[in-house]
PDB file of C-alpha atoms and ligand atoms in Angstrom:
ATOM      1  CA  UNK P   1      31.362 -66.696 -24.608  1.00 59.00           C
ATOM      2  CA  UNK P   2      31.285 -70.222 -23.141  1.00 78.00           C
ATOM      3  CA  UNK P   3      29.295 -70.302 -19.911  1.00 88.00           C
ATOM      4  CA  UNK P   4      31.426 -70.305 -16.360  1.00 95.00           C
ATOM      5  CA  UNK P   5      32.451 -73.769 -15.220  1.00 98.00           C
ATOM      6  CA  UNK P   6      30.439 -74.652 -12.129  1.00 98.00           C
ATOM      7  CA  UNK P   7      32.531 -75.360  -8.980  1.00 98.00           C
ATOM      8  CA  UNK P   8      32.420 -76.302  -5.397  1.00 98.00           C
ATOM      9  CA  UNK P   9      35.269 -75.267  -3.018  1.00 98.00           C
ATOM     10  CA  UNK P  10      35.394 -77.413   0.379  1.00 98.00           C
ATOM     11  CA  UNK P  11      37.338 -75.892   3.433  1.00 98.00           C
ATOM     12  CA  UNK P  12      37.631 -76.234   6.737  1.00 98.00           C
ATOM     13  CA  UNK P  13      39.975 -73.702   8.202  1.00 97.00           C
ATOM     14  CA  UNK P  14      41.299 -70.209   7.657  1.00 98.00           C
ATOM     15  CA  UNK P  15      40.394 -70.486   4.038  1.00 98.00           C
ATOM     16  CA  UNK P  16      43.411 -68.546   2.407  1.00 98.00           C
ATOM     17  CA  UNK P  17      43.296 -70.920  -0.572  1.00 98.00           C
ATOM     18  CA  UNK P  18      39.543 -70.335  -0.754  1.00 98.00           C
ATOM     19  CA  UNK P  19      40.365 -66.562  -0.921  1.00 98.00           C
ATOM     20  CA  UNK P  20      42.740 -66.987  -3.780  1.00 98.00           C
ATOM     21  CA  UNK P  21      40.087 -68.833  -5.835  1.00 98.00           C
ATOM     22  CA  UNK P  22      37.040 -66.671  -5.553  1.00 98.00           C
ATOM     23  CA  UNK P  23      39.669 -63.410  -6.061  1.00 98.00           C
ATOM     24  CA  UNK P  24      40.929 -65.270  -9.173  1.00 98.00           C
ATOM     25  CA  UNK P  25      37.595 -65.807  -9.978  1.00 98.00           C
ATOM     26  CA  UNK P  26      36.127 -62.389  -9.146  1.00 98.00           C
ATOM     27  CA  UNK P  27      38.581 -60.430 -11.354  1.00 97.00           C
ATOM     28  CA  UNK P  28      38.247 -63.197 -14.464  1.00 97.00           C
ATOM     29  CA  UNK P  29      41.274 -65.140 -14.695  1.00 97.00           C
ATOM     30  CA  UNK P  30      39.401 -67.896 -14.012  1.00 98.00           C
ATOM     31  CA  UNK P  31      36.213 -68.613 -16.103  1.00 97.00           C
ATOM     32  CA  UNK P  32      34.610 -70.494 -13.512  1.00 98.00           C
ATOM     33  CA  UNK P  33      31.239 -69.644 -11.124  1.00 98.00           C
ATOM     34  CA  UNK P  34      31.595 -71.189  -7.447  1.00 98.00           C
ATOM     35  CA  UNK P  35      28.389 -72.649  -6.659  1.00 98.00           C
ATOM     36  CA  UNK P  36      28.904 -73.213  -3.306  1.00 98.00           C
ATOM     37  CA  UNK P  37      31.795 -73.477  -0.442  1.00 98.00           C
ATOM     38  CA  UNK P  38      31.183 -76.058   1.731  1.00 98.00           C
ATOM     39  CA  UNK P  39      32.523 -75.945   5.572  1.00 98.00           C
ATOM     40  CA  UNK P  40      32.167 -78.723   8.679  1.00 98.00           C
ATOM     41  CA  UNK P  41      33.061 -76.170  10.991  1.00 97.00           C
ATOM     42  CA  UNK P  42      31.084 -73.788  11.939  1.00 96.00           C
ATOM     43  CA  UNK P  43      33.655 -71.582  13.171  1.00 96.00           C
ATOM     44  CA  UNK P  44      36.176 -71.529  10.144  1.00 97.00           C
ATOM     45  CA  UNK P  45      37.007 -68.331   9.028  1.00 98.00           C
ATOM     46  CA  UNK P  46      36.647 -69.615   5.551  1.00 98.00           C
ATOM     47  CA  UNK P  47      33.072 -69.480   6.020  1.00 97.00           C
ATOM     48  CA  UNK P  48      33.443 -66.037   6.614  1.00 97.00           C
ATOM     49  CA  UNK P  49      35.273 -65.402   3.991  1.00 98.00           C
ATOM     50  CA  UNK P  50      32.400 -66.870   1.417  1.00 98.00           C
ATOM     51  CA  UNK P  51      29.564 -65.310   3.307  1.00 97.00           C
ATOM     52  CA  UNK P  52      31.647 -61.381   2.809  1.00 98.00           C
ATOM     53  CA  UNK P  53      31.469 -62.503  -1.003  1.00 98.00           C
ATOM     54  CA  UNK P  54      28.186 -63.478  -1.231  1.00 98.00           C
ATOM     55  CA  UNK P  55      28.511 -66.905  -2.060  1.00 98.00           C
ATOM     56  CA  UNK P  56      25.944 -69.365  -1.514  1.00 98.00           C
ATOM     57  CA  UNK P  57      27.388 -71.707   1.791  1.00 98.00           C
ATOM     58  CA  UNK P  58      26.458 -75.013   3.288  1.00 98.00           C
ATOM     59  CA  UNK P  59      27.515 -76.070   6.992  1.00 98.00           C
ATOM     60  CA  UNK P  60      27.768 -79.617   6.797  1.00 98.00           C
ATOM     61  CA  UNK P  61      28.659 -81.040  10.451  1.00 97.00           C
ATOM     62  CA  UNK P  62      30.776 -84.456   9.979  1.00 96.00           C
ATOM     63  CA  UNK P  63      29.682 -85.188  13.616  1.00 96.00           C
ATOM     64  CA  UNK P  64      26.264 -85.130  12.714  1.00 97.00           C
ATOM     65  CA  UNK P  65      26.860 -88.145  10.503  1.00 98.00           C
ATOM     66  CA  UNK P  66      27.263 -91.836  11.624  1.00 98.00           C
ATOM     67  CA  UNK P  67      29.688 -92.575   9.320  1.00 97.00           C
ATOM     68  CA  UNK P  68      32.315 -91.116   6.920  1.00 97.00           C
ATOM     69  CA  UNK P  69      30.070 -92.460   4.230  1.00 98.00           C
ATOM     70  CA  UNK P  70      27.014 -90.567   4.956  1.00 98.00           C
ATOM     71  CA  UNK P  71      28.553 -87.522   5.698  1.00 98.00           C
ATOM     72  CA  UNK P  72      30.314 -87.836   1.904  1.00 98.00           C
ATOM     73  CA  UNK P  73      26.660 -88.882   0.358  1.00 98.00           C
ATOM     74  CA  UNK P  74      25.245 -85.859   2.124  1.00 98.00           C
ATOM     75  CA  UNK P  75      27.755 -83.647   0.076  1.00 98.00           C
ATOM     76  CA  UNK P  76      27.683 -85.432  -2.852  1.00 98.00           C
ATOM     77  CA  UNK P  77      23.857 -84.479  -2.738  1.00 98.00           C
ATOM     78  CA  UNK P  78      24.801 -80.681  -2.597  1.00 98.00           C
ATOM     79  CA  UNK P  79      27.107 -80.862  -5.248  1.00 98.00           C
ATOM     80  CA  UNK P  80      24.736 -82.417  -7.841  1.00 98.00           C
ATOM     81  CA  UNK P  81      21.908 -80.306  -6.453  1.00 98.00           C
ATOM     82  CA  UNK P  82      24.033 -77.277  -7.354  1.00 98.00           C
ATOM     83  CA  UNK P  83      25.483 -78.342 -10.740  1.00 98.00           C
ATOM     84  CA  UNK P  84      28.757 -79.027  -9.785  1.00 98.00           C
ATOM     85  CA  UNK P  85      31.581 -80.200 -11.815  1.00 98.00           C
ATOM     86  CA  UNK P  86      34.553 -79.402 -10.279  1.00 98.00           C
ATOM     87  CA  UNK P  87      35.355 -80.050  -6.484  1.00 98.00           C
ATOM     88  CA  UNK P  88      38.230 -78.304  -5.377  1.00 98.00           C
ATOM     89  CA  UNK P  89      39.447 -79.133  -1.623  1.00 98.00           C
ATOM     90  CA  UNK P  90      40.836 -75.829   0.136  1.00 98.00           C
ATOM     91  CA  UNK P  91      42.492 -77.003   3.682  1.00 97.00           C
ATOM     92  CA  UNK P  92      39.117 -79.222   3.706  1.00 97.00           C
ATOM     93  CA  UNK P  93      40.479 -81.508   7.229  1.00 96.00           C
ATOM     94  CA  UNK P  94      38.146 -84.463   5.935  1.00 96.00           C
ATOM     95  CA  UNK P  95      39.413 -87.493   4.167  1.00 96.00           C
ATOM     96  CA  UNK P  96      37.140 -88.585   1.306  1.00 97.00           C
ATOM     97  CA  UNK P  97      35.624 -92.126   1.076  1.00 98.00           C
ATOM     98  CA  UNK P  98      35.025 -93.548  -2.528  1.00 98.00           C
ATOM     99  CA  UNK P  99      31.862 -92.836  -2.429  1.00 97.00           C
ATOM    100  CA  UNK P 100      32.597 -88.937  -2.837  1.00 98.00           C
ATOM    101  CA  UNK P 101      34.839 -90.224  -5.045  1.00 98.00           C
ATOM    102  CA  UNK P 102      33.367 -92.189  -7.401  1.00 98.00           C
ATOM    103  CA  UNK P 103      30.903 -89.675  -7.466  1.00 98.00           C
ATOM    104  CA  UNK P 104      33.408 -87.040  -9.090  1.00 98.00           C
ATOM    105  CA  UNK P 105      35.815 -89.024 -11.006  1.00 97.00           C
ATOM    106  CA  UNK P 106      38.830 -87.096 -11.592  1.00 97.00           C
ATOM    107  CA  UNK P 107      37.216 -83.855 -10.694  1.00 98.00           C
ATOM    108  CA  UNK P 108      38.235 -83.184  -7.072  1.00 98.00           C
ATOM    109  CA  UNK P 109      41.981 -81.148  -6.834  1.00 98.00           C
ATOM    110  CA  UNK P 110      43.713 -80.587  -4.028  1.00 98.00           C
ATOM    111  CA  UNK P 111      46.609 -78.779  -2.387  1.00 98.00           C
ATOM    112  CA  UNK P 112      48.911 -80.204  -0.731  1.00 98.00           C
ATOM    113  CA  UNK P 113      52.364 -78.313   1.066  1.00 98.00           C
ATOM    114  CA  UNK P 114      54.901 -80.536  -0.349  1.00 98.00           C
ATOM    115  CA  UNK P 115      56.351 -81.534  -3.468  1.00 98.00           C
ATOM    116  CA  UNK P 116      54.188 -84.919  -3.548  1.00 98.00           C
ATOM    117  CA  UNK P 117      55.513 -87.913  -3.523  1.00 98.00           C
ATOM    118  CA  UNK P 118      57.518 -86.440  -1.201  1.00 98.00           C
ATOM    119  CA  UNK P 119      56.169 -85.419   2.368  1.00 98.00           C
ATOM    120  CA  UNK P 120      51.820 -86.465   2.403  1.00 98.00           C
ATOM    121  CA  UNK P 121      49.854 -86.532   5.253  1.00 97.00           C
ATOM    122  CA  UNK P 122      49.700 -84.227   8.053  1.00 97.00           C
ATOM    123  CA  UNK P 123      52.520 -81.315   9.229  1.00 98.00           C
ATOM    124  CA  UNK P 124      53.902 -81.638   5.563  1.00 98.00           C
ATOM    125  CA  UNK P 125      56.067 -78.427   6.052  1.00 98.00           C
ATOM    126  CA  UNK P 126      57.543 -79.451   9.253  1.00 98.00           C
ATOM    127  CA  UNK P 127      58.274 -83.141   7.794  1.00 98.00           C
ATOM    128  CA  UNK P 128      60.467 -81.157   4.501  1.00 98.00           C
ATOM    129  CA  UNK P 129      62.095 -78.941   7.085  1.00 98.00           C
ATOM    130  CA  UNK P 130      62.490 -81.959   9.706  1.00 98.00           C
ATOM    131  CA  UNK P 131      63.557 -84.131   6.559  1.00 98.00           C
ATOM    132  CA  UNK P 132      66.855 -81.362   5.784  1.00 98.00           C
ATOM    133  CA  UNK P 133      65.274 -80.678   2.063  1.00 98.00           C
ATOM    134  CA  UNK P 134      66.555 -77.426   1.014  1.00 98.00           C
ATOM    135  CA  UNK P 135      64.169 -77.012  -1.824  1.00 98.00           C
ATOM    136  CA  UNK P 136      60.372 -77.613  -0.487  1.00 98.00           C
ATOM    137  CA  UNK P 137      57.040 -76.599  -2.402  1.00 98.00           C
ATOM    138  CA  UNK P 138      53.298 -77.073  -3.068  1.00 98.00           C
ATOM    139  CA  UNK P 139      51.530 -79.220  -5.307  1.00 98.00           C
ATOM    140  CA  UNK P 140      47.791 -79.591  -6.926  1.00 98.00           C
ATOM    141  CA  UNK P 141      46.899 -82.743  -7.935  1.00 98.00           C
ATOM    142  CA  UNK P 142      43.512 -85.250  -9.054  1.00 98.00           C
ATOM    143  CA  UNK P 143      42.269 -86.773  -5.752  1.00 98.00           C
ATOM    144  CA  UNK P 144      41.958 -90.618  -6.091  1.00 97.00           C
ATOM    145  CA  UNK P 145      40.915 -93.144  -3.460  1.00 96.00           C
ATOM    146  CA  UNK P 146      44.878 -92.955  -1.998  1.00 96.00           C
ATOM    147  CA  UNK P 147      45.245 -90.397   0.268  1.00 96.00           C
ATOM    148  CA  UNK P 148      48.410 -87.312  -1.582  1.00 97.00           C
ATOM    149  CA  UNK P 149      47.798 -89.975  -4.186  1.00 96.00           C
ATOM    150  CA  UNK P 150      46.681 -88.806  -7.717  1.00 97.00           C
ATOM    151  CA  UNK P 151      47.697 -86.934 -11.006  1.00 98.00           C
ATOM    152  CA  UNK P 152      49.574 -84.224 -10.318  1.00 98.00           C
ATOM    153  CA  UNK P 153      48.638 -81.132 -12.157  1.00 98.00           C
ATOM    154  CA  UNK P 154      51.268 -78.106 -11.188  1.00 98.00           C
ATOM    155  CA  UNK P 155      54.190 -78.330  -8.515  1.00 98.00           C
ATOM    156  CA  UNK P 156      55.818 -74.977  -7.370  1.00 98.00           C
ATOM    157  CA  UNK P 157      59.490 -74.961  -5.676  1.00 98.00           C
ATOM    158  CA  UNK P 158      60.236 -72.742  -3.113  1.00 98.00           C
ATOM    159  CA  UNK P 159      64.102 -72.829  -1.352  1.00 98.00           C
ATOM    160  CA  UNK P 160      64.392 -73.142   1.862  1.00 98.00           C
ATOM    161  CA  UNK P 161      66.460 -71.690   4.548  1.00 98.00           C
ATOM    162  CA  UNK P 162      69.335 -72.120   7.256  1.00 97.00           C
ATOM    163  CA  UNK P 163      67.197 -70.328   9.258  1.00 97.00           C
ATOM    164  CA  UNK P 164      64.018 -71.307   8.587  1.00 98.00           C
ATOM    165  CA  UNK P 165      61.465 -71.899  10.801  1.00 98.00           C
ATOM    166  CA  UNK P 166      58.419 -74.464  10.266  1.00 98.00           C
ATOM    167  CA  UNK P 167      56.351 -70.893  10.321  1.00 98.00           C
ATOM    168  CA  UNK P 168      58.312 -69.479   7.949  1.00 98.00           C
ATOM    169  CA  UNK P 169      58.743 -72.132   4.999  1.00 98.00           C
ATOM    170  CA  UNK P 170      54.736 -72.491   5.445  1.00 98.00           C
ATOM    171  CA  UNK P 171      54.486 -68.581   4.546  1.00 98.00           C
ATOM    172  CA  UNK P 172      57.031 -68.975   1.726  1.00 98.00           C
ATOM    173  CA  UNK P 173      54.797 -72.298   0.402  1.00 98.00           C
ATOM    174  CA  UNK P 174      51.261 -70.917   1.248  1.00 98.00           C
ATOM    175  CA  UNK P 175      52.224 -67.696  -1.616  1.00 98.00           C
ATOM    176  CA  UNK P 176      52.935 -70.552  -3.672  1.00 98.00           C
ATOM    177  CA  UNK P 177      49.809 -72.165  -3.010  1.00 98.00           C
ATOM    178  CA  UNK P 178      47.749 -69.260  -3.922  1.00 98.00           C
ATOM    179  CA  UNK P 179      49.145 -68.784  -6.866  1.00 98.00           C
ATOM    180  CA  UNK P 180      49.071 -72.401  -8.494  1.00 98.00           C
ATOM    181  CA  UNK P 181      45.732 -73.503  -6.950  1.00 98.00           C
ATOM    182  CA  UNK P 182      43.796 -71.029  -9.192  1.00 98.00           C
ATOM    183  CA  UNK P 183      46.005 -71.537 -12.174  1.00 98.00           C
ATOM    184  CA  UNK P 184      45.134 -75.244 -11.792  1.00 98.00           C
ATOM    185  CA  UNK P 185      41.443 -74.240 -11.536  1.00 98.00           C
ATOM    186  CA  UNK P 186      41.771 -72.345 -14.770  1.00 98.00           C
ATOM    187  CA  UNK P 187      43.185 -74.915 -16.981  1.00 98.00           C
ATOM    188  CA  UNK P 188      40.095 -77.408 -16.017  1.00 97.00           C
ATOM    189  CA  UNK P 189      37.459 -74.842 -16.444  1.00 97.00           C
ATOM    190  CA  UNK P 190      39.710 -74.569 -19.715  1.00 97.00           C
ATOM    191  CA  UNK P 191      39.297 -77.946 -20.388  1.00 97.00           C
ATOM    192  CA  UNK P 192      42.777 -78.308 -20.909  1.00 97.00           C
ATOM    193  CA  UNK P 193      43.681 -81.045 -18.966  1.00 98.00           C
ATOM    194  CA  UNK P 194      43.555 -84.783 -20.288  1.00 97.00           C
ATOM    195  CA  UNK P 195      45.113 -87.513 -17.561  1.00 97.00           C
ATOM    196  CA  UNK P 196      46.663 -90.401 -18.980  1.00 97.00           C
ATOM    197  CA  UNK P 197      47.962 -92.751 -16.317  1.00 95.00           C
ATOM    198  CA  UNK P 198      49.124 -90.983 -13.678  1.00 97.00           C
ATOM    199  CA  UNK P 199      50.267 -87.624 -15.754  1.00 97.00           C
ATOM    200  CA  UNK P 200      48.196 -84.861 -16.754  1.00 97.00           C
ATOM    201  CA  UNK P 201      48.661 -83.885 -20.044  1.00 97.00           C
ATOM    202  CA  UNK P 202      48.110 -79.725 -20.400  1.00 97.00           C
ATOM    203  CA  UNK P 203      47.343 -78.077 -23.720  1.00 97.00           C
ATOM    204  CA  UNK P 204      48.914 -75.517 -24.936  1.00 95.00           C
ATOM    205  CA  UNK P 205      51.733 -75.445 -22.042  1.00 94.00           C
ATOM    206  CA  UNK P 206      54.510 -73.308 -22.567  1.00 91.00           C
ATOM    207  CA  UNK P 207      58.277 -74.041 -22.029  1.00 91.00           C
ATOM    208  CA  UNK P 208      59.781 -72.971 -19.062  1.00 91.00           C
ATOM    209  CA  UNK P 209      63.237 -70.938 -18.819  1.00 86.00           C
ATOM    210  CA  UNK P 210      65.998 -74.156 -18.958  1.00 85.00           C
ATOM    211  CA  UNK P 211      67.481 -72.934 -15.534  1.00 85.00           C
ATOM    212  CA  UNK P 212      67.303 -74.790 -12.101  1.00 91.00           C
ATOM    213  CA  UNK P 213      66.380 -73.523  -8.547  1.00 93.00           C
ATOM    214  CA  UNK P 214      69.567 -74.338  -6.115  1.00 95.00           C
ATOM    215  CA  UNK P 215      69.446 -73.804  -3.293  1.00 96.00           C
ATOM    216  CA  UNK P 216      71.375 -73.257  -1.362  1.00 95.00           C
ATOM    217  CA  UNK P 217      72.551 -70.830  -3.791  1.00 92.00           C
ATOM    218  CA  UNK P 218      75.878 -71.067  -5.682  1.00 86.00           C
ATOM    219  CA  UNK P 219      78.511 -68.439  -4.600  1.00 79.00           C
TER     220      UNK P 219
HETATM  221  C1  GRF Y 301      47.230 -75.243   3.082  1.00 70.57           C
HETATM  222  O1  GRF Y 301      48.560 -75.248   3.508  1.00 70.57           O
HETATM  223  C2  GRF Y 301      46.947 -76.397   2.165  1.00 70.57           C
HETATM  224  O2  GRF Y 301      48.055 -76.752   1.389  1.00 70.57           O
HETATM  225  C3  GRF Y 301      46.622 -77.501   3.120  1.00 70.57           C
HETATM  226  O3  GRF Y 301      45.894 -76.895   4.153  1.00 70.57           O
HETATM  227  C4  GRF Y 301      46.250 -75.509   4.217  1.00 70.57           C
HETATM  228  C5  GRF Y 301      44.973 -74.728   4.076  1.00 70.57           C
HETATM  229  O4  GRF Y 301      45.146 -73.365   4.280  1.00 70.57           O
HETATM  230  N1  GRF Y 301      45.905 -78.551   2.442  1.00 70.57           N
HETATM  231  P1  GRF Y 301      43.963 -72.357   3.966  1.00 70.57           P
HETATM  232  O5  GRF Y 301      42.756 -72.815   4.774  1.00 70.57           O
HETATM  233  O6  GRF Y 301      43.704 -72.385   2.489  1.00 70.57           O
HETATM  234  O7  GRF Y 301      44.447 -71.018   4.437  1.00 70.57           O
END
């Protein structure tokens, strides 16, 4: 058997996406070892939720830092210390500077709450629902120096409702979230992924069912 891919997970909040990845992780669906979770707040519960699984965790204040730059070096540090090839940014409240990412070309994911292009930045959920989209979603994608920017490597659809509430659609996107994020995970530590361009190429990907998601639904 190959040995486990060697990853880093970086979060900053509640850490639900975290949770997905070591469970995904823990049970072997994904062949990956998380080297260590990284956290600039000291009270995230994502933090917690490393420490209960006996992962190895750094708190890395961004306040102790004079710039964004030498807070990113600082972690960049960590990650090659630890023998990390995959980055993967879990609800992680910092934007990178190209000095993290040069560092990890093309190996940094992360989640976003909206079908991207549509919807980055902050409060993506309440932007779709604000927007009037009746079909909203979650996306993993390559991070690159623009910010919601890069290769997009799965998209989930989710509809949404008359009555839906910004709560709500979040719930009915976060499932989402927890289910693509370590499925992304899995086909890098596959090695399956090639980008060309802006598209990811996947190996082996299998054909989806040739039927639509309406919403809302047709009578
Ligand atoms: C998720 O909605 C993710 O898409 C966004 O931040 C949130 C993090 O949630 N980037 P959690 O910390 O994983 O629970």
């Amino acid at each position: 058997m190959s040995k486990p891919f060697p990853l880093a997970i970086l979060a900053s909040g509640s850490g639900t996406n975290l949770q997905a990845i070591i469970d995904a992780v823990e049970d072997g669906r994904v062949p990956a070892e998380i080297r260590v979770v990284i956290c600039n707040r000291a009270n995230a519960k994502a933090l917690e939720r490393a420490e209960r699984h006996q992962l190895a965790t750094e708190l890395v204040d961004h306040k102790a830092f004079p710039s964004r730059e030498a807070f990113d070096e600082h972690v960049v540090g960590i990650l090659r210390d630890r023998g990390v090839e995959l980055v993967c940014l879990a609800g992680f409240d910092r934007l990178l500077s190209p000095v993290f990412i040069r560092a990890f070309p093309e190996r940094i994911l992360n989640i976003h709450p909206a079908l991207l292009p549509s919807f980055p930045g902050l409060h993506a959920q309440r932007q779709a629902l604000d927007y009037g989209v009746r079909i909203a979603g979650c996306t993993v994608h390559i991070v690159d120096e623009k910010t919601d920017h890069g290769p997009i490597i799965i998209q989930a659809a989710v509809p949404v409702y008359s009555d839906d509430t910004v709560e709500s659609v979040s719930e009915r996107i976060l499932a989402e979230e927890h289910r693509i994020y370590p499925e992304a995970v899995c086909l890098f530590a596959e090695g399956r992924i090639r980008i060309e361009g802006r598209r990811a190429r996947i190996a082996d990907e299998e054909p989806l069912a040739d039927r639509a998601l309406v919403s809302p639904a047709l009578g």
